[in-house]
PDB file of C-alpha atoms and ligand atoms in Angstrom:
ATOM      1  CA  UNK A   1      59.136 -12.988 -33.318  1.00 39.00           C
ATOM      2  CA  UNK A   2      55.614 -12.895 -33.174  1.00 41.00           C
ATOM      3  CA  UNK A   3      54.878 -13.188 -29.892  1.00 44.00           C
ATOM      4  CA  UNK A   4      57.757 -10.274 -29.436  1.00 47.00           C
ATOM      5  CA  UNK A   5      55.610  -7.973 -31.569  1.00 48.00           C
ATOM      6  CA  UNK A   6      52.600  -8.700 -30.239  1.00 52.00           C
ATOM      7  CA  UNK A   7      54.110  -7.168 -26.722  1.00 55.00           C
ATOM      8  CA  UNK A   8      55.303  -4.567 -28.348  1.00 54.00           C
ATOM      9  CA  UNK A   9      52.462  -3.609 -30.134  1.00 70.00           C
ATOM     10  CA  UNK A  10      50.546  -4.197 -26.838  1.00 71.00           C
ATOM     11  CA  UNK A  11      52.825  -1.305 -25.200  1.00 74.00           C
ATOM     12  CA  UNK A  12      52.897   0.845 -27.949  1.00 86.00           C
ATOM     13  CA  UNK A  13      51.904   4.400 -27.307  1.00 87.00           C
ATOM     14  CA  UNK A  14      48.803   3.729 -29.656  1.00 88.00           C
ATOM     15  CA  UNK A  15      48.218   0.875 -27.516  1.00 91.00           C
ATOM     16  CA  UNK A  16      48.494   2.758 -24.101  1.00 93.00           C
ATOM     17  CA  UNK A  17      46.295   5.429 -25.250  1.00 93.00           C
ATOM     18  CA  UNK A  18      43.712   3.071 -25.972  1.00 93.00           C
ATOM     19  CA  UNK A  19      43.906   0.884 -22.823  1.00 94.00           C
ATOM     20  CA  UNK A  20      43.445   4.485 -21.115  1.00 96.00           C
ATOM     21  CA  UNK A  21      40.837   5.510 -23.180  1.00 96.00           C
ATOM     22  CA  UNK A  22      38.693   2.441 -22.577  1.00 96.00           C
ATOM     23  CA  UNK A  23      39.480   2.977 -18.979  1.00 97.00           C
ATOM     24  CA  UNK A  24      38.368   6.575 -19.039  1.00 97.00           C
ATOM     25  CA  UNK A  25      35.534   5.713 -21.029  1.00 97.00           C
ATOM     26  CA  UNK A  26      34.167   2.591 -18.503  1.00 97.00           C
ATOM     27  CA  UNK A  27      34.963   4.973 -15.332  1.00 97.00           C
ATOM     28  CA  UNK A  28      32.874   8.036 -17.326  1.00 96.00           C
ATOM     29  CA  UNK A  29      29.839   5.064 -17.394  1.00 97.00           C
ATOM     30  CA  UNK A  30      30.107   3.728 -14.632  1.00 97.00           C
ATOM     31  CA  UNK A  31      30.102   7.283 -12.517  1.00 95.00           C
ATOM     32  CA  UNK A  32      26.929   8.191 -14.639  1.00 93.00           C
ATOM     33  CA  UNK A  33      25.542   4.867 -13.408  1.00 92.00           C
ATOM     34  CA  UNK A  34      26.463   5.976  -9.693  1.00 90.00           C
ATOM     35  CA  UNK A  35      25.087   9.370 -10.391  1.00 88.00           C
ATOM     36  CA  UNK A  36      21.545   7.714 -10.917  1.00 86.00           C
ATOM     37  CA  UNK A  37      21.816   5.317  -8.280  1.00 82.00           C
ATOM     38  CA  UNK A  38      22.637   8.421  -5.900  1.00 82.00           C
ATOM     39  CA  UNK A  39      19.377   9.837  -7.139  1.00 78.00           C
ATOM     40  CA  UNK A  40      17.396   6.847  -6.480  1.00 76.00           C
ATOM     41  CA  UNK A  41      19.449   5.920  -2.995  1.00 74.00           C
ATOM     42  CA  UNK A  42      18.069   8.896  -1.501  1.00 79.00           C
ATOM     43  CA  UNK A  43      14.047   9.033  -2.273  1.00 87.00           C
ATOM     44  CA  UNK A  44      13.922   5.888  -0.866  1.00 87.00           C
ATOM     45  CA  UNK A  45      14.989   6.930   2.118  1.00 90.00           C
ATOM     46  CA  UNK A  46      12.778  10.107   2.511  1.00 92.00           C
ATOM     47  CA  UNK A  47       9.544   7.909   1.305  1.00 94.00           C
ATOM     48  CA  UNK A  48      10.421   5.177   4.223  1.00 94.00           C
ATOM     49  CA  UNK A  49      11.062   7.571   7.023  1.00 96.00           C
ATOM     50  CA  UNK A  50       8.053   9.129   5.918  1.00 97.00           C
ATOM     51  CA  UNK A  51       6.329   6.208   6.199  1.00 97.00           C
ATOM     52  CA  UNK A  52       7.536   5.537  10.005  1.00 97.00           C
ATOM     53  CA  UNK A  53       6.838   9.252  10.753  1.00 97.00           C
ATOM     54  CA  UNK A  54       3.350   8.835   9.798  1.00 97.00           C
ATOM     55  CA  UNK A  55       3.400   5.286  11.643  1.00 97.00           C
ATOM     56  CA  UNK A  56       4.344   6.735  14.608  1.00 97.00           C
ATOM     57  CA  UNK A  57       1.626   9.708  14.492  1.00 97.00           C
ATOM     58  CA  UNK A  58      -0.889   7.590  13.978  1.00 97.00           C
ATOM     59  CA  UNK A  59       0.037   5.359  17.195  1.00 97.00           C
ATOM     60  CA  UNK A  60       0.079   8.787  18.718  1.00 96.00           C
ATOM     61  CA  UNK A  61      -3.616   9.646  17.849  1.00 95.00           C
ATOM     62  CA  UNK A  62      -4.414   5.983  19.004  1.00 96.00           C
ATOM     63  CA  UNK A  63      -3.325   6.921  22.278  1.00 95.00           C
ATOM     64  CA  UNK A  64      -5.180  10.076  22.395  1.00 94.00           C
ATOM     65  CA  UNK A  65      -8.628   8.668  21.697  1.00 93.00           C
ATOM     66  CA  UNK A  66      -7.730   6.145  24.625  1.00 94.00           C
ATOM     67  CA  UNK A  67      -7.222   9.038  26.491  1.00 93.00           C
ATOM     68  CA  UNK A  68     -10.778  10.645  25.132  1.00 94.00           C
ATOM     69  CA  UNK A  69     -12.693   7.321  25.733  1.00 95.00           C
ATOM     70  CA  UNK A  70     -10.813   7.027  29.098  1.00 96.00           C
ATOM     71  CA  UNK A  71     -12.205  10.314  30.406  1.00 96.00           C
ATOM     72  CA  UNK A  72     -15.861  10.390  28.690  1.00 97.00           C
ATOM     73  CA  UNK A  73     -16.466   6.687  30.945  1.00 97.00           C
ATOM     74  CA  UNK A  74     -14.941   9.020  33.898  1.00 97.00           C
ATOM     75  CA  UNK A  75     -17.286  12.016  33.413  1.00 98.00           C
ATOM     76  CA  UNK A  76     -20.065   8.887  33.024  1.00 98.00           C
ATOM     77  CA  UNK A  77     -18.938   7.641  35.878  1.00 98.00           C
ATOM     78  CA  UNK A  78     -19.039  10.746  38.115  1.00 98.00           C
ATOM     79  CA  UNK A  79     -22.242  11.574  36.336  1.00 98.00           C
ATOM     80  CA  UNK A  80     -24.169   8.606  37.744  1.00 98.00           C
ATOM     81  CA  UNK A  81     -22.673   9.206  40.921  1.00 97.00           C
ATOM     82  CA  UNK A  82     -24.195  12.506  41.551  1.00 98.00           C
ATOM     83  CA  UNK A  83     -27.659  10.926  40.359  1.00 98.00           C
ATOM     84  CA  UNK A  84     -27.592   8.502  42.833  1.00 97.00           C
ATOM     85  CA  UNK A  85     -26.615  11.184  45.343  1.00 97.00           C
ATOM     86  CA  UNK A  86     -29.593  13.170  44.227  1.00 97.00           C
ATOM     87  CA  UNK A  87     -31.824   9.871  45.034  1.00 97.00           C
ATOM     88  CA  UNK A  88     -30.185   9.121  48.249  1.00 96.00           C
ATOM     89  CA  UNK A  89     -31.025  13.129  48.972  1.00 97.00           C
ATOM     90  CA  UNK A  90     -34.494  12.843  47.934  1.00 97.00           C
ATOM     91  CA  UNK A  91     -35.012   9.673  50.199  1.00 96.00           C
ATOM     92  CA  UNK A  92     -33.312  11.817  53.114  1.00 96.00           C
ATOM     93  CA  UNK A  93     -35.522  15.244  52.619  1.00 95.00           C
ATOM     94  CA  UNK A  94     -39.029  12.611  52.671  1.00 95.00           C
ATOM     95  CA  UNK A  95     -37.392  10.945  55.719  1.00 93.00           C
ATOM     96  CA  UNK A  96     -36.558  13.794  57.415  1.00 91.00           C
ATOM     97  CA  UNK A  97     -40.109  15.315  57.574  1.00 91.00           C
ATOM     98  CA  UNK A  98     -41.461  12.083  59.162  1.00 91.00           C
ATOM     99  CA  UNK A  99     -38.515  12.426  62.066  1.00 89.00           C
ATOM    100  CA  UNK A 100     -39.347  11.866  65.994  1.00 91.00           C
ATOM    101  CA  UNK A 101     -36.330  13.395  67.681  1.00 93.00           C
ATOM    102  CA  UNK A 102     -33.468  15.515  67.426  1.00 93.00           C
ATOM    103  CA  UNK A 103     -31.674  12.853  66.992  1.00 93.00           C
ATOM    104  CA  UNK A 104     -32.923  11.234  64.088  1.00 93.00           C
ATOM    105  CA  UNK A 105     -32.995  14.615  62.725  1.00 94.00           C
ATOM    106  CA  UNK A 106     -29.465  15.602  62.770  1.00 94.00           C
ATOM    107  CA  UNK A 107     -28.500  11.932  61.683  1.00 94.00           C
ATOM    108  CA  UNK A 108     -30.073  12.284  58.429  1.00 95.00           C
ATOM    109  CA  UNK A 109     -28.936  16.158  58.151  1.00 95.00           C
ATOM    110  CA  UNK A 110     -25.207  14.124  58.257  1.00 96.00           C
ATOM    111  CA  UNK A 111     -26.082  11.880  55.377  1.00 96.00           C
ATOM    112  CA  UNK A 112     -27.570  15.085  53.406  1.00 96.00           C
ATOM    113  CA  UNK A 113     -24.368  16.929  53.986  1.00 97.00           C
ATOM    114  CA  UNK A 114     -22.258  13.960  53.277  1.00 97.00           C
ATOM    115  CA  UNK A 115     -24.093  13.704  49.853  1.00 97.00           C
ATOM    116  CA  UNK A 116     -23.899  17.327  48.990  1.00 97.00           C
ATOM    117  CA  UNK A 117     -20.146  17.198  49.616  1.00 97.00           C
ATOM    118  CA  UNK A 118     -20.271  13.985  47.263  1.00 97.00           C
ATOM    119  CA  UNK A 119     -21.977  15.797  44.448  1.00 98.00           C
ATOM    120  CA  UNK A 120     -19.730  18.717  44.819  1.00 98.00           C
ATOM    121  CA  UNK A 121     -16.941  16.202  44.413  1.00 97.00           C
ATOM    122  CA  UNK A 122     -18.393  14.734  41.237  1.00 98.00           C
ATOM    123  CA  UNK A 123     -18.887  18.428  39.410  1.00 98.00           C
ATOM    124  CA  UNK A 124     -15.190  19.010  40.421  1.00 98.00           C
ATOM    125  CA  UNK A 125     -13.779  15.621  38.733  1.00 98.00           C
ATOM    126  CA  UNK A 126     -16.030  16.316  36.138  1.00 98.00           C
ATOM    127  CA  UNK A 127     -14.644  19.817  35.594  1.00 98.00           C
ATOM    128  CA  UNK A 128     -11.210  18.520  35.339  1.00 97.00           C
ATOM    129  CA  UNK A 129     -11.695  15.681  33.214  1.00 97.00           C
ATOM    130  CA  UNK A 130     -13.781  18.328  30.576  1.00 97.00           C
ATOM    131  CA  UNK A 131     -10.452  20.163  31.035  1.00 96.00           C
ATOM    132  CA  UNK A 132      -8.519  16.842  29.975  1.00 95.00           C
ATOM    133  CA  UNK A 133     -10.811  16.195  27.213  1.00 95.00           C
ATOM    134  CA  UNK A 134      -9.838  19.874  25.913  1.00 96.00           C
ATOM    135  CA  UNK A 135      -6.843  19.688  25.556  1.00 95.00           C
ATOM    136  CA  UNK A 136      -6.654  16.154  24.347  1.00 94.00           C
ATOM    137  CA  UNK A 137      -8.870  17.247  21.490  1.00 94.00           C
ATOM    138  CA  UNK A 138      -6.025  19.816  20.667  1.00 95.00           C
ATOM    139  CA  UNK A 139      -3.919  17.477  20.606  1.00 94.00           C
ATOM    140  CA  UNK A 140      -5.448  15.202  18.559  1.00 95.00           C
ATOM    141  CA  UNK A 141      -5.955  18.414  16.393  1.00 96.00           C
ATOM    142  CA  UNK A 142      -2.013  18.938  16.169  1.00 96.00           C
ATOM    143  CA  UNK A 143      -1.376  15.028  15.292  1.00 97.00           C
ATOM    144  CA  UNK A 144      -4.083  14.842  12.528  1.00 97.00           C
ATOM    145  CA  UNK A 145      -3.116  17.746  10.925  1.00 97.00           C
ATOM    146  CA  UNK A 146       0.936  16.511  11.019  1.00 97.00           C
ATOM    147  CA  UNK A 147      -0.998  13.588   9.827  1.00 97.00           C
ATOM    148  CA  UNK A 148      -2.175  14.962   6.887  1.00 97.00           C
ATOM    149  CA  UNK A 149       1.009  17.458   6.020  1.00 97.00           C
ATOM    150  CA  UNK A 150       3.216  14.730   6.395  1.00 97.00           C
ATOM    151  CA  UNK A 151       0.959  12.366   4.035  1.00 98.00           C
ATOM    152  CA  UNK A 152       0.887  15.341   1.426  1.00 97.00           C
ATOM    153  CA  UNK A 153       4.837  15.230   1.717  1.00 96.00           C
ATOM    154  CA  UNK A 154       4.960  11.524   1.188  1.00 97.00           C
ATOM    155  CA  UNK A 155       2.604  11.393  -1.816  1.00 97.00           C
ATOM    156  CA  UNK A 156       5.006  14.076  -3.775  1.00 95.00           C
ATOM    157  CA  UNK A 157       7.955  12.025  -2.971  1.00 94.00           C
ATOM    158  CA  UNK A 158       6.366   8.726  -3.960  1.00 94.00           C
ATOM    159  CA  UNK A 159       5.502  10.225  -7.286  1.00 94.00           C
ATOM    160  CA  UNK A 160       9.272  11.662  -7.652  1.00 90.00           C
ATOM    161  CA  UNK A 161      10.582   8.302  -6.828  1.00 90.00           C
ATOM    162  CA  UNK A 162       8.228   6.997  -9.274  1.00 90.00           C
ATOM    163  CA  UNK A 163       9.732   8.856 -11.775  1.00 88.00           C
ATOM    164  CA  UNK A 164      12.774   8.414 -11.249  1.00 84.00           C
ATOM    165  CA  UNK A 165      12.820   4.918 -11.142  1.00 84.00           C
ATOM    166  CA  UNK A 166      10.873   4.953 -14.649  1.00 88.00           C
ATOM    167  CA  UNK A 167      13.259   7.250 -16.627  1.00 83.00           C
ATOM    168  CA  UNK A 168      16.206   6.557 -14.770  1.00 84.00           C
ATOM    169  CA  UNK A 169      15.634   2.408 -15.256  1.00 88.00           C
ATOM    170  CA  UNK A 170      15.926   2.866 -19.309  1.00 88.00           C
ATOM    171  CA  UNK A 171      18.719   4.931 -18.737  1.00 90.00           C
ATOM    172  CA  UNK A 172      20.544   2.640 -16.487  1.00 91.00           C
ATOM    173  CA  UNK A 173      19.534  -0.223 -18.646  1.00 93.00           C
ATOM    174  CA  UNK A 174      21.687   1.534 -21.628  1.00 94.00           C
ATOM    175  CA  UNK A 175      24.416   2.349 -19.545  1.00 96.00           C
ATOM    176  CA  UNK A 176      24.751  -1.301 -18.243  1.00 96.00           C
ATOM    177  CA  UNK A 177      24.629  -2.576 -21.637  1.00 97.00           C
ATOM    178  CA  UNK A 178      27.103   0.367 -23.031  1.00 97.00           C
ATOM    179  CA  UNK A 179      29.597  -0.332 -19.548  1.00 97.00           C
ATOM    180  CA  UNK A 180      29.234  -4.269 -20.628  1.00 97.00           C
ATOM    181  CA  UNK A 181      30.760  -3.242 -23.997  1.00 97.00           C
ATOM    182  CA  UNK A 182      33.286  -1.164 -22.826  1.00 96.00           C
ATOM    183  CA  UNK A 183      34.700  -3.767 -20.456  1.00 96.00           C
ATOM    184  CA  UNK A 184      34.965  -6.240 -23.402  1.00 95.00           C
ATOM    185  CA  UNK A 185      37.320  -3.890 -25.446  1.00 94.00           C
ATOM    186  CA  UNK A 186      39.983  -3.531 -22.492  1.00 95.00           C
ATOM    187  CA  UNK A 187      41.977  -6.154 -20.590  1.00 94.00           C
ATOM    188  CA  UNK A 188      40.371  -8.633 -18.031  1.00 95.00           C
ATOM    189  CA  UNK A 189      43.221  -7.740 -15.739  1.00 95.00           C
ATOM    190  CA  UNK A 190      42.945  -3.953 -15.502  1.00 95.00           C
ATOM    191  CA  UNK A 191      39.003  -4.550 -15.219  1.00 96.00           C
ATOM    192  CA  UNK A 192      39.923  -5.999 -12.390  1.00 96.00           C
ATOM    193  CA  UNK A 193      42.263  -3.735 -11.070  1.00 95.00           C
ATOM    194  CA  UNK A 194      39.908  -1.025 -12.515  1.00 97.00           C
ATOM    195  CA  UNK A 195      36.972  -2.198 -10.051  1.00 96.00           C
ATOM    196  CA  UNK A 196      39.372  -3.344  -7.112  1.00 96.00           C
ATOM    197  CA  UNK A 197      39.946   0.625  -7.071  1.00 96.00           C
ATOM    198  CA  UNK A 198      36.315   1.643  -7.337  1.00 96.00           C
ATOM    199  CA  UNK A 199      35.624  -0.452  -4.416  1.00 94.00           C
ATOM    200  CA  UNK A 200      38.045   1.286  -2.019  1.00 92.00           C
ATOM    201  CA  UNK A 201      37.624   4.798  -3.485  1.00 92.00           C
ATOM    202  CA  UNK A 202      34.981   6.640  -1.799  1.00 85.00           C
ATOM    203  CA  UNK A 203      33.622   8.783  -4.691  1.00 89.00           C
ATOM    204  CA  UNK A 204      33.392   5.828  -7.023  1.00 94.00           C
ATOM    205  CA  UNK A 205      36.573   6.706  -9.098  1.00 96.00           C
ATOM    206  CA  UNK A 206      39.268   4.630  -9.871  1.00 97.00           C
ATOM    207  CA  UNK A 207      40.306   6.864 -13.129  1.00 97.00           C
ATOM    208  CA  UNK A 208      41.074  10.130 -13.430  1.00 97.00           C
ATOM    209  CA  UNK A 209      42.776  13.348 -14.991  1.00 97.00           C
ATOM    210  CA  UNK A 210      45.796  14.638 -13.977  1.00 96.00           C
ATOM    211  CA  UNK A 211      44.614  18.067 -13.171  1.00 94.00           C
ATOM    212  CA  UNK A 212      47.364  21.363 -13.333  1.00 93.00           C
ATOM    213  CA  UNK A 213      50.095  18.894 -12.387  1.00 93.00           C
ATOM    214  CA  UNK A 214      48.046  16.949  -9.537  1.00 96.00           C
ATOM    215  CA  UNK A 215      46.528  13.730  -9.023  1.00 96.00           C
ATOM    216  CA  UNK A 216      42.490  14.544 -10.115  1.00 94.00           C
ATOM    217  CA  UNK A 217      41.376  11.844  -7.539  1.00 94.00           C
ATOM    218  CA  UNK A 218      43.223  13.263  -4.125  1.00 94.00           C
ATOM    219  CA  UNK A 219      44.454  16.436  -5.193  1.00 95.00           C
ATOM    220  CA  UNK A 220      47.890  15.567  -4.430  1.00 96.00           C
ATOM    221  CA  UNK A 221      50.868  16.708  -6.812  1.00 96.00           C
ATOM    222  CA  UNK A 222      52.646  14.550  -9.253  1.00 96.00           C
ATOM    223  CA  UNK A 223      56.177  14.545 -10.028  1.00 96.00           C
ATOM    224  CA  UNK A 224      57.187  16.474 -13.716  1.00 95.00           C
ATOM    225  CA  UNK A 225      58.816  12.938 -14.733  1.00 96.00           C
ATOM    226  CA  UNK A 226      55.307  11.127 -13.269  1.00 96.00           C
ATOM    227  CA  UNK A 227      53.140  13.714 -15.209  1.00 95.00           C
ATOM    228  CA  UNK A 228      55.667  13.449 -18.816  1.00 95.00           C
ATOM    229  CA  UNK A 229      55.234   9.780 -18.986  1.00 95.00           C
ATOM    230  CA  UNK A 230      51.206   9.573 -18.419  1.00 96.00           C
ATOM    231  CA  UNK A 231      51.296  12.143 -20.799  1.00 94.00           C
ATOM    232  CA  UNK A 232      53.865  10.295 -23.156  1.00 94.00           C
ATOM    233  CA  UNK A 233      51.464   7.639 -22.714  1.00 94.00           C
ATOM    234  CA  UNK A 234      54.439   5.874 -21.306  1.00 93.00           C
ATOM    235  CA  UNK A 235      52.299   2.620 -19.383  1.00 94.00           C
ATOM    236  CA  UNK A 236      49.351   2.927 -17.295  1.00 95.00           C
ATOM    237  CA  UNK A 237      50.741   5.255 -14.522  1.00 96.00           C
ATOM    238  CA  UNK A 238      48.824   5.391 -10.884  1.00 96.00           C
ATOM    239  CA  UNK A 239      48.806   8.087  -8.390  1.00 96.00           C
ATOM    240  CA  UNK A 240      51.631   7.551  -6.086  1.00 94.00           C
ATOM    241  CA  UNK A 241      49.212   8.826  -3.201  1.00 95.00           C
ATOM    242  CA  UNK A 242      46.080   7.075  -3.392  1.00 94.00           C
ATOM    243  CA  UNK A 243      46.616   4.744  -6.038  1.00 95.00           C
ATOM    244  CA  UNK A 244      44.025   5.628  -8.883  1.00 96.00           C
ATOM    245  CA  UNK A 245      44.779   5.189 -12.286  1.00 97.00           C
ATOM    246  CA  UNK A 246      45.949   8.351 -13.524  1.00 97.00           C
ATOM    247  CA  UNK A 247      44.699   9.476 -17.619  1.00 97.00           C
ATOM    248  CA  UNK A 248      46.307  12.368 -19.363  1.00 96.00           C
ATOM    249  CA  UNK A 249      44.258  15.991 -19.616  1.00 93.00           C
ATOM    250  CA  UNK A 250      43.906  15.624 -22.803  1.00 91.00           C
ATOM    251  CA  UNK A 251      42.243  12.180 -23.304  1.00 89.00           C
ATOM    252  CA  UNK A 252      39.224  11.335 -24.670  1.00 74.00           C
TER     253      UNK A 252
HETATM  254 ZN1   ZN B 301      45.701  10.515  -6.152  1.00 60.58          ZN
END
């Protein structure tokens, strides 16, 4: 006899509305807990792309100043060049004057030539590579100041994600403790099923209201007989479509 009570107290309407309840009630924690996980999820993110955005800038403006260093040894380079030109010249013009012959003469007029044409060479490397070095150093402009911008950007988000994590950690502390509670007053098997459901479902539900005759979860309709008995309290009812657990409107 007692054992038959004890089932039917456990299928009572009382009892059904109370299994529901505490379902409602763990599913209304739980999606608060989601809610600041969401929150959370997403700085994270932002700060570490950040962080590789800046990474990657930076790498940028490494290769720029190679660039810079690259064509200051060039403009060096060409620089001694036309010095040593301009000493090979000298020696010519001092040769020249002590000359015998024709000859001679218009031998070292080829080497003078031959030099001038060097040094023009030089000034016109040395023209470009200024011309390189220009734009570089606009360049290197543009990355330092996406530098900075994006390091501005980084340092709100930190501080957002700091606070977050600070008030939402107290909050989700409570919760955890309050959800831990909850799942104590309803049965271990409808936990189960309760979080089986919540792992499939993609918006974290596994309970909810039957909405103007449909299924609040998947929008889909319920029979009249489906919605009397969840309202009746009848058993706990699912959603023939997708399977949540389905709570009268007027719960909690
Ligand atoms: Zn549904």
């Amino acid at each position: 006899m007692a054992t038959k009570n004890t089932k039917e107290d456990n299928y009572s309407t009382s009892a059904i509305s109370k299994k529901l309840e505490g379902l409602f009630e763990l599913q209304l924690v739980d999606s608060q807990i989601d809610k600041l996980q969401v929150l959370r999820g997403e700085l994270p993110i932002e700060v570490s792309d950040l962080e590789k955005e800046i990474e990657k800038l930076n790498e940028r403006l490494e290769d720029q100043m190679g660039v810079e260093e690259k064509s200051n040894n060039s403009i060096l380079e060409q620089k001694q060049k036309i010095e040593d030109a301009n000493i090979l010249i000298e020696k010519y013009n001092k040769q020249q004057m002590k000359v015998r012959n024709n000859r001679e003469f218009n031998a070292i007029n080829k080497e003078l030539e031959f030099q001038s044409l060097e040094i023009e060479l030089s000034n016109k490397k040395i023209r470009s590579f200024e011309s390189e070095l220009e734009e570089n150093s606009d360049k290197v402009k543009l990355i330092k100041a996406k530098v900075r911008a994006r390091k501005k950007h980084l340092k709100t988000k930190k501080s957002e994600l700091d606070v977050i994590i600070k008030s939402t950690e107290k909050e989700e502390s409570k919760l955890v403790s309050k959800k831990k509670k909850v799942q104590k007053s309803i049965e271990e098997r409808l936990v189960t099923a309760y979080s089986d459901l919540r792992l499939v479902s993609k918006n974290g539900l596994a309970v909810v209201k039957v909405d103007r005759g449909a299924c609040g979860g998947c929008f889909s309709s319920i029979t009249a007989q489906h919605h009397l008995n969840i309202k009746m309290r009848k058993d706990i009812l699912f959603c023939e479509n997708c399977g949540r657990i389905l709570v009268p409107d007027d719960i909690g």
